[in-house]
Coordinates of N, CA, C and O in Angstrom, one line a residue:
X1 N 24.7 124.9 -90.8 CA 24.1 124.5 -92.1 C 24.8 125.2 -93.3 O 25.1 124.6 -94.2
X2 N 25.0 126.5 -93.1 CA 25.6 127.3 -94.2 C 27.0 126.8 -94.5 O 27.4 126.6 -95.6
X3 N 27.8 126.6 -93.4 CA 29.1 126.1 -93.5 C 29.2 124.7 -94.2 O 30.0 124.5 -95.1
X4 N 28.2 123.9 -93.8 CA 28.1 122.6 -94.5 C 27.9 122.7 -96.0 O 28.5 122.0 -96.8
X5 N 26.9 123.6 -96.3 CA 26.6 123.8 -97.7 C 27.8 124.3 -98.5 O 28.0 123.9 -99.6
X6 N 28.5 125.2 -97.9 CA 29.7 125.8 -98.5 C 30.8 124.7 -98.8 O 31.4 124.7 -99.8
X7 N 31.0 123.9 -97.8 CA 32.0 122.8 -97.9 C 31.5 121.8 -99.0 O 32.3 121.4 -99.8
X8 N 30.2 121.5 -99.0 CA 29.7 120.6 -100.1 C 29.8 121.2 -101.4 O 30.3 120.6 -102.4
X9 N 29.5 122.5 -101.6 CA 29.7 123.2 -102.9 C 31.1 123.2 -103.3 O 31.4 123.0 -104.5
X10 N 32.0 123.4 -102.4 CA 33.4 123.4 -102.7 C 33.9 122.1 -103.2 O 34.6 122.0 -104.2
X11 N 33.5 121.0 -102.6 CA 33.8 119.7 -103.0 C 33.2 119.4 -104.3 O 33.8 118.8 -105.2
X12 N 31.9 119.8 -104.5 CA 31.2 119.5 -105.8 C 31.9 120.3 -106.9 O 32.1 119.7 -108.0
X13 N 32.3 121.5 -106.7 CA 33.0 122.3 -107.7 C 34.3 121.6 -108.1 O 34.6 121.5 -109.3
X14 N 35.1 121.1 -107.1 CA 36.3 120.4 -107.4 C 36.1 119.2 -108.3 O 36.8 119.0 -109.2
X15 N 35.0 118.5 -108.0 CA 34.7 117.3 -108.8 C 34.3 117.7 -110.2 O 34.8 117.1 -111.2
X16 N 33.4 118.6 -110.3 CA 32.9 119.0 -111.6 C 33.9 119.7 -112.5 O 33.8 119.7 -113.7
X17 N 34.9 120.4 -111.8 CA 36.0 121.0 -112.6 C 36.9 119.9 -113.3 O 37.6 120.2 -114.2
X18 N 36.9 118.7 -112.7 CA 37.7 117.7 -113.3 C 36.9 117.2 -114.5 O 35.9 116.5 -114.4
X19 N 37.4 117.4 -115.7 CA 36.7 117.1 -117.0 C 36.4 115.6 -117.1 O 35.4 115.3 -117.6
X20 N 37.3 114.8 -116.6 CA 37.1 113.4 -116.8 C 36.0 112.9 -115.9 O 35.1 112.1 -116.4
X21 N 35.9 113.4 -114.7 CA 34.8 113.0 -113.8 C 33.5 113.5 -114.3 O 32.5 112.9 -114.3
X22 N 33.5 114.8 -114.7 CA 32.3 115.4 -115.2 C 31.7 114.6 -116.4 O 30.6 114.4 -116.5
X23 N 32.6 114.2 -117.3 CA 32.2 113.4 -118.5 C 31.6 112.1 -118.0 O 30.5 111.7 -118.6
X24 N 32.1 111.5 -117.0 CA 31.6 110.2 -116.5 C 30.2 110.4 -115.9 O 29.3 109.7 -116.2
X25 N 30.1 111.5 -115.1 CA 28.8 111.7 -114.4 C 27.8 112.2 -115.3 O 26.6 111.8 -115.2
X26 N 28.1 112.9 -116.4 CA 27.1 113.4 -117.3 C 26.9 112.4 -118.4 O 26.1 112.7 -119.4
X27 N 27.4 111.2 -118.3 CA 27.2 110.2 -119.3 C 27.6 110.5 -120.7 O 27.0 110.2 -121.7
X28 N 28.7 111.2 -120.8 CA 29.3 111.6 -122.1 C 30.5 110.7 -122.4 O 31.3 110.5 -121.5
X29 N 30.5 110.1 -123.6 CA 31.6 109.2 -123.9 C 33.0 110.0 -123.8 O 33.0 111.2 -124.2
X30 N 33.9 109.3 -123.4 CA 35.3 109.9 -123.3 C 36.3 108.8 -123.6 O 36.1 107.6 -123.3
X31 N 37.4 109.2 -124.2 CA 38.4 108.2 -124.5 C 39.4 108.0 -123.3 O 40.3 107.2 -123.4
X32 N 39.2 108.7 -122.2 CA 40.1 108.6 -121.1 C 39.5 107.9 -119.9 O 39.9 108.2 -118.8
X33 N 38.6 106.9 -120.1 CA 38.0 106.2 -119.1 C 39.0 105.6 -118.1 O 38.8 105.7 -116.9
X34 N 40.1 105.0 -118.5 CA 41.0 104.3 -117.5 C 41.5 105.3 -116.5 O 41.5 105.0 -115.3
X35 N 41.8 106.5 -116.9 CA 42.3 107.5 -115.9 C 41.2 108.0 -115.0 O 41.4 108.4 -113.9
X36 N 40.0 108.0 -115.5 CA 38.8 108.5 -114.8 C 38.4 107.5 -113.7 O 37.9 107.8 -112.7
X37 N 38.6 106.2 -114.0 CA 38.1 105.2 -113.2 C 38.5 105.3 -111.8 O 37.7 105.1 -110.9
X38 N 39.8 105.5 -111.5 CA 40.3 105.5 -110.1 C 39.6 106.7 -109.3 O 39.2 106.5 -108.2
X39 N 39.4 107.8 -109.9 CA 38.7 108.9 -109.3 C 37.2 108.6 -109.0 O 36.7 108.8 -108.0
X40 N 36.6 108.0 -110.0 CA 35.2 107.6 -109.9 C 35.0 106.6 -108.9 O 34.0 106.6 -108.1
X41 N 35.9 105.6 -108.8 CA 35.8 104.5 -107.8 C 36.0 105.1 -106.4 O 35.2 104.8 -105.5
X42 N 36.9 106.0 -106.3 CA 37.2 106.6 -105.0 C 36.0 107.4 -104.5 O 35.5 107.4 -103.3
X43 N 35.4 108.2 -105.4 CA 34.2 109.0 -105.1 C 33.0 108.1 -104.7 O 32.3 108.3 -103.7
X44 N 32.9 107.0 -105.5 CA 31.8 106.0 -105.2 C 32.0 105.4 -103.8 O 31.0 105.2 -103.0
X45 N 33.2 105.0 -103.5 CA 33.5 104.4 -102.2 C 33.2 105.4 -101.0 O 32.8 104.9 -99.9
X46 N 33.4 106.6 -101.2 CA 33.1 107.6 -100.2 C 31.6 107.6 -100.0 O 31.1 107.7 -98.8
X47 N 30.8 107.6 -101.1 CA 29.4 107.5 -100.9 C 28.9 106.3 -100.2 O 28.0 106.3 -99.3
X48 N 29.6 105.1 -100.4 CA 29.3 103.9 -99.7 C 29.6 104.1 -98.2 O 28.8 103.6 -97.4
X49 N 30.7 104.7 -98.0 CA 31.1 105.0 -96.6 C 30.0 105.8 -95.8 O 29.8 105.7 -94.6
X50 N 29.4 106.7 -96.6 CA 28.4 107.6 -95.9 C 27.1 106.9 -95.7 O 26.3 107.5 -95.0
X51 N 26.9 105.7 -96.2 CA 25.6 105.1 -96.0 C 25.5 104.5 -94.6 O 26.4 103.9 -94.1
X52 N 24.4 104.8 -94.0 CA 24.1 104.3 -92.6 C 23.4 103.0 -92.7 O 22.3 102.8 -92.1
X53 N 24.0 102.0 -93.4 CA 23.3 100.8 -93.7 C 23.0 100.0 -92.4 O 21.9 99.4 -92.3
X54 N 23.8 100.0 -91.4 CA 23.5 99.2 -90.2 C 22.3 99.8 -89.4 O 21.7 99.1 -88.6
X55 N 22.0 101.1 -89.6 CA 20.9 101.7 -88.8 C 19.7 101.8 -89.7 O 18.6 101.4 -89.3
X56 N 19.8 102.4 -90.9 CA 18.6 102.6 -91.7 C 18.8 102.4 -93.2 O 17.9 102.1 -93.9
X57 N 19.9 102.7 -93.7 CA 20.2 102.6 -95.2 C 20.3 103.9 -95.9 O 20.6 103.9 -97.1
X58 N 20.1 105.0 -95.2 CA 20.2 106.3 -95.9 C 21.7 106.7 -95.9 O 22.6 106.1 -95.3
X59 N 21.9 107.9 -96.6 CA 23.3 108.4 -96.6 C 23.4 109.6 -95.7 O 22.4 110.4 -95.5
X60 N 24.5 109.8 -95.1 CA 24.8 110.7 -94.0 C 25.7 111.8 -94.4 O 26.4 111.7 -95.5
X61 N 25.8 112.8 -93.6 CA 26.8 113.9 -93.7 C 27.9 113.7 -92.8 O 27.7 113.2 -91.7
X62 N 29.1 114.1 -93.1 CA 30.3 114.0 -92.2 C 30.8 115.4 -91.9 O 31.1 116.2 -92.8
X63 N 30.9 115.7 -90.6 CA 31.5 116.9 -90.2 C 32.8 116.6 -89.5 O 32.9 115.7 -88.6
X64 N 33.9 117.3 -89.7 CA 35.1 117.1 -89.1 C 35.1 117.1 -87.6 O 35.7 116.4 -86.9
X65 N 34.3 118.1 -87.1 CA 34.2 118.2 -85.6 C 33.1 117.4 -85.0 O 33.2 117.1 -83.8
X66 N 32.1 117.0 -85.7 CA 31.0 116.2 -85.1 C 30.9 114.8 -85.6 O 30.1 114.0 -85.2
X67 N 31.7 114.4 -86.6 CA 31.7 113.1 -87.2 C 30.4 112.9 -88.0 O 29.9 113.8 -88.6
X68 N 29.8 111.7 -88.1 CA 28.7 111.4 -88.9 C 27.4 111.8 -88.3 O 27.2 111.7 -87.1
X69 N 26.5 112.3 -89.1 CA 25.2 112.7 -88.7 C 24.2 111.5 -88.9 O 24.7 110.4 -89.4
X70 N 23.0 111.7 -88.6 CA 22.0 110.7 -89.0 C 21.7 110.8 -90.5 O 22.2 111.8 -91.1
X71 N 21.0 109.9 -91.1 CA 20.7 109.9 -92.5 C 19.9 111.1 -93.0 O 19.2 111.7 -92.2
X72 N 20.1 111.5 -94.2 CA 19.5 112.7 -94.8 C 18.7 112.2 -96.0 O 19.3 111.9 -97.1
X73 N 17.3 112.2 -95.9 CA 16.5 111.7 -97.0 C 16.8 112.4 -98.4 O 16.9 111.7 -99.4
X74 N 16.9 113.7 -98.3 CA 17.0 114.5 -99.6 C 18.3 114.0 -100.3 O 18.2 113.7 -101.5
X75 N 19.4 114.0 -99.7 CA 20.7 113.6 -100.4 C 20.7 112.2 -100.7 O 21.2 111.8 -101.7
X76 N 20.0 111.4 -99.9 CA 19.9 110.0 -100.3 C 19.2 109.8 -101.6 O 19.6 109.1 -102.5
X77 N 18.1 110.7 -101.8 CA 17.4 110.6 -103.1 C 18.2 111.0 -104.3 O 18.1 110.3 -105.3
X78 N 19.1 111.9 -104.2 CA 19.9 112.3 -105.4 C 21.2 111.5 -105.5 O 21.8 111.5 -106.5
X79 N 21.6 110.7 -104.5 CA 22.7 109.9 -104.6 C 22.3 108.6 -105.3 O 23.2 108.0 -106.1
X80 N 21.1 108.1 -105.2 CA 20.7 106.9 -105.8 C 21.0 106.8 -107.3 O 21.6 105.9 -107.8
X81 N 20.5 107.8 -108.1 CA 20.8 107.8 -109.6 C 22.3 107.8 -109.9 O 22.7 107.1 -110.9
X82 N 23.0 108.5 -109.1 CA 24.5 108.5 -109.3 C 25.1 107.1 -109.1 O 25.9 106.6 -110.0
X83 N 24.7 106.4 -108.1 CA 25.3 105.1 -107.8 C 24.8 104.1 -108.8 O 25.5 103.1 -109.2
X84 N 23.5 104.2 -109.3 CA 23.0 103.2 -110.3 C 23.8 103.4 -111.6 O 24.3 102.4 -112.1
X85 N 24.1 104.6 -112.0 CA 24.9 104.8 -113.2 C 26.3 104.4 -113.0 O 26.9 103.8 -113.9
X86 N 26.9 104.7 -111.8 CA 28.3 104.4 -111.6 C 28.4 102.9 -111.5 O 29.5 102.4 -112.0
X87 N 27.5 102.2 -111.0 CA 27.5 100.7 -110.9 C 27.6 100.1 -112.4 O 28.4 99.2 -112.6
X88 N 26.9 100.7 -113.3 CA 26.9 100.2 -114.7 C 28.3 100.5 -115.3 O 28.9 99.7 -116.0
X89 N 28.7 101.8 -115.2 CA 29.9 102.2 -115.9 C 31.2 101.6 -115.3 O 32.1 101.4 -116.0
X90 N 31.2 101.4 -114.0 CA 32.4 101.0 -113.3 C 32.4 99.5 -113.1 O 33.4 98.9 -112.7
X91 N 31.2 98.8 -113.3 CA 31.1 97.4 -113.1 C 31.3 97.0 -111.6 O 31.9 96.0 -111.3
X92 N 30.7 97.9 -110.7 CA 30.8 97.6 -109.3 C 29.4 97.3 -108.7 O 28.6 98.3 -108.4
X93 N 29.0 96.1 -108.6 CA 27.7 95.7 -108.1 C 27.4 96.2 -106.7 O 26.2 96.4 -106.4
X94 N 28.4 96.5 -105.9 CA 28.1 97.0 -104.6 C 27.5 98.3 -104.6 O 26.8 98.7 -103.7
X95 N 27.7 99.1 -105.7 CA 27.1 100.4 -105.8 C 25.6 100.3 -106.0 O 24.8 101.0 -105.5
X96 N 25.2 99.3 -106.9 CA 23.8 99.1 -107.1 C 23.1 98.6 -105.9 O 22.0 99.0 -105.5
X97 N 23.8 97.7 -105.1 CA 23.2 97.2 -103.9 C 23.0 98.3 -102.9 O 21.9 98.4 -102.2
X98 N 23.9 99.2 -102.8 CA 23.8 100.3 -101.9 C 22.6 101.2 -102.3 O 21.8 101.7 -101.4
X99 N 22.5 101.5 -103.5 CA 21.4 102.3 -104.0 C 20.0 101.7 -103.7 O 19.1 102.3 -103.4
X100 N 20.0 100.4 -103.9 CA 18.7 99.6 -103.6 C 18.4 99.7 -102.2 O 17.2 99.9 -101.8
X101 N 19.3 99.5 -101.3 CA 19.1 99.6 -99.8 C 18.6 101.0 -99.5 O 17.6 101.1 -98.7
X102 N 19.2 102.0 -100.1 CA 18.8 103.4 -99.8 C 17.3 103.6 -100.3 O 16.5 104.2 -99.6
X103 N 17.0 103.2 -101.5 CA 15.7 103.4 -102.1 C 14.6 102.6 -101.2 O 13.5 103.2 -100.9
X104 N 14.9 101.5 -100.8 CA 14.0 100.7 -99.9 C 13.8 101.5 -98.6 O 12.7 101.5 -98.0
X105 N 14.9 102.1 -98.0 CA 14.7 102.8 -96.8 C 13.8 104.0 -97.0 O 13.0 104.3 -96.2
X106 N 14.0 104.7 -98.2 CA 13.1 105.9 -98.4 C 11.7 105.5 -98.5 O 10.8 106.3 -98.0
X107 N 11.3 104.3 -98.9 CA 10.0 103.9 -98.9 C 9.4 103.8 -97.5 O 8.2 104.0 -97.3
X108 N 10.3 103.4 -96.6 CA 9.8 103.2 -95.2 C 9.6 104.5 -94.4 O 9.0 104.5 -93.4
X109 N 10.1 105.6 -94.9 CA 10.0 106.9 -94.2 C 9.1 107.9 -94.8 O 9.1 109.1 -94.4
X110 N 8.4 107.5 -95.9 CA 7.5 108.4 -96.5 C 6.4 108.8 -95.5 O 5.8 108.0 -94.8
X111 N 6.1 110.1 -95.5 CA 5.1 110.7 -94.6 C 3.7 110.2 -95.1 O 3.5 110.0 -96.2
X112 N 2.8 110.2 -94.1 CA 1.4 109.8 -94.4 C 0.8 110.6 -95.6 O 0.0 110.1 -96.4
X113 N 1.1 111.9 -95.6 CA 0.5 112.8 -96.7 C 1.2 112.6 -98.0 O 0.8 113.2 -99.0
X114 N 2.3 111.7 -98.1 CA 2.9 111.4 -99.4 C 4.3 112.0 -99.6 O 5.0 111.5 -100.5
X115 N 4.7 112.9 -98.8 CA 6.0 113.6 -99.0 C 7.1 113.0 -98.1 O 6.9 112.0 -97.4
X116 N 8.3 113.6 -98.2 CA 9.4 113.2 -97.3 C 9.9 114.4 -96.6 O 9.8 115.5 -97.1
X117 N 10.4 114.2 -95.4 CA 10.8 115.2 -94.5 C 12.0 116.0 -95.0 O 12.8 115.5 -95.7
X118 N 12.1 117.2 -94.4 CA 13.4 118.0 -94.6 C 14.3 117.6 -93.5 O 13.9 117.1 -92.4
X119 N 15.6 117.9 -93.7 CA 16.6 117.8 -92.6 C 17.0 116.3 -92.4 O 16.7 115.4 -93.2
X120 N 17.7 116.1 -91.3 CA 18.2 114.8 -91.0 C 17.0 114.0 -90.4 O 16.1 114.5 -89.8
X121 N 17.1 112.7 -90.6 CA 16.0 111.8 -90.2 C 15.7 111.9 -88.7 O 14.5 111.9 -88.3
X122 N 16.7 112.1 -87.9 CA 16.4 112.2 -86.4 C 15.6 113.4 -86.0 O 15.1 113.5 -85.0
X123 N 15.6 114.4 -86.9 CA 14.9 115.7 -86.6 C 13.3 115.5 -86.8 O 12.6 116.4 -86.3
X124 N 12.9 114.5 -87.5 CA 11.5 114.2 -87.7 C 10.7 115.5 -88.1 O 9.7 115.8 -87.5
X125 N 11.2 116.2 -89.1 CA 10.5 117.4 -89.6 C 9.4 117.1 -90.5 O 9.2 116.0 -91.1
X126 N 8.5 118.1 -90.8 CA 7.5 117.9 -91.8 C 8.0 117.7 -93.2 O 9.1 118.0 -93.5
X127 N 7.1 117.2 -94.1 CA 7.5 117.0 -95.5 C 7.8 118.3 -96.1 O 7.1 119.3 -95.9
X128 N 8.8 118.4 -97.0 CA 9.2 119.6 -97.8 C 9.1 119.2 -99.3 O 9.6 118.2 -99.7
X129 N 8.6 120.1 -100.1 CA 8.5 119.9 -101.5 C 9.8 119.6 -102.1 O 10.0 118.6 -102.9
X130 N 10.8 120.5 -101.9 CA 12.1 120.3 -102.5 C 12.7 118.9 -102.2 O 13.2 118.2 -103.0
X131 N 12.7 118.6 -100.9 CA 13.3 117.3 -100.4 C 12.5 116.1 -101.1 O 13.1 115.1 -101.5
X132 N 11.2 116.3 -101.1 CA 10.4 115.2 -101.7 C 10.7 115.0 -103.2 O 10.8 113.9 -103.7
X133 N 11.0 116.1 -103.9 CA 11.4 116.0 -105.3 C 12.7 115.3 -105.5 O 12.8 114.5 -106.4
X134 N 13.6 115.5 -104.6 CA 14.9 114.8 -104.6 C 14.7 113.3 -104.4 O 15.4 112.5 -105.0
X135 N 13.9 113.0 -103.4 CA 13.6 111.6 -103.1 C 12.9 110.9 -104.3 O 13.3 109.8 -104.7
X136 N 12.0 111.6 -104.9 CA 11.3 111.1 -106.1 C 12.3 110.8 -107.2 O 12.2 109.8 -107.9
X137 N 13.2 111.7 -107.4 CA 14.2 111.5 -108.4 C 15.0 110.2 -108.2 O 15.2 109.5 -109.1
X138 N 15.3 109.9 -107.0 CA 16.0 108.7 -106.7 C 15.1 107.5 -106.9 O 15.6 106.4 -107.4
X139 N 13.9 107.6 -106.5 CA 13.0 106.4 -106.6 C 12.6 106.1 -108.1 O 12.5 105.0 -108.5
X140 N 12.5 107.2 -108.9 CA 12.3 107.0 -110.3 C 13.5 106.3 -111.0 O 13.4 105.4 -111.8
X141 N 14.7 106.7 -110.6 CA 15.9 106.0 -111.1 C 15.9 104.6 -110.7 O 16.3 103.7 -111.5
X142 N 15.5 104.3 -109.5 CA 15.5 102.9 -109.0 C 14.4 102.1 -109.8 O 14.6 100.9 -110.1
X143 N 13.3 102.7 -110.0 CA 12.2 102.1 -110.7 C 12.7 101.7 -112.2 O 12.5 100.6 -112.7
X144 N 13.3 102.7 -112.8 CA 13.8 102.5 -114.2 C 14.8 101.3 -114.2 O 14.9 100.6 -115.2
X145 N 15.6 101.3 -113.2 CA 16.7 100.3 -113.1 C 16.1 98.9 -112.8 O 16.6 97.9 -113.4
X146 N 15.2 98.8 -111.9 CA 14.7 97.5 -111.4 C 13.3 97.1 -111.9 O 13.0 95.9 -111.9
X147 N 12.6 98.0 -112.4 CA 11.1 97.8 -112.8 C 10.3 97.4 -111.6 O 9.2 96.8 -111.8
X148 N 10.8 97.6 -110.4 CA 10.0 97.2 -109.2 C 9.0 98.3 -109.0 O 9.3 99.5 -108.7
X149 N 7.7 97.9 -109.0 CA 6.6 98.9 -109.0 C 6.5 99.6 -107.7 O 5.9 100.7 -107.6
X150 N 7.1 99.1 -106.6 CA 7.1 99.8 -105.3 C 7.7 101.2 -105.4 O 7.2 102.2 -104.8
X151 N 8.7 101.3 -106.2 CA 9.4 102.6 -106.4 C 8.6 103.6 -107.2 O 8.7 104.8 -107.1
X152 N 7.8 103.1 -108.1 CA 6.9 103.9 -108.9 C 5.7 104.3 -108.2 O 5.2 105.5 -108.3
X153 N 5.1 103.4 -107.4 CA 3.8 103.7 -106.7 C 3.9 104.7 -105.5 O 2.9 105.3 -105.2
X154 N 5.1 104.7 -104.9 CA 5.2 105.6 -103.8 C 5.1 107.0 -104.1 O 4.7 107.8 -103.4

């Protein structure tokens, strides 16, 4: 888990150090959109690749030695707003579709007490406040985007 977190932080750092990508992600106008676009599209396509659409609709983790994991509700929650914004900025409707599939999946796995589990979906762990917060973040973004009350009510 720690190694995975360190790899993720390293990748995130590389992305955020790129001023063009950071401007796009942070919704700040920039005059260099054309050169940013190829990086943003590549990053978005990686997120689409990580979606476990055929099984459940969530986003997964990739390990070089173990390949793809099962879906991870927490990361699915914070990927949704990224893809909604990227779909608008890049004009790629497949990103919006992916985010909608993920949000709908999150609605199906909400725990009876109202939260969402920690860890990978196959682990069936108890609800965790932090993870629930990330899922709520994604559902709020989807509600704002679609005005579909299901995402607000959950």
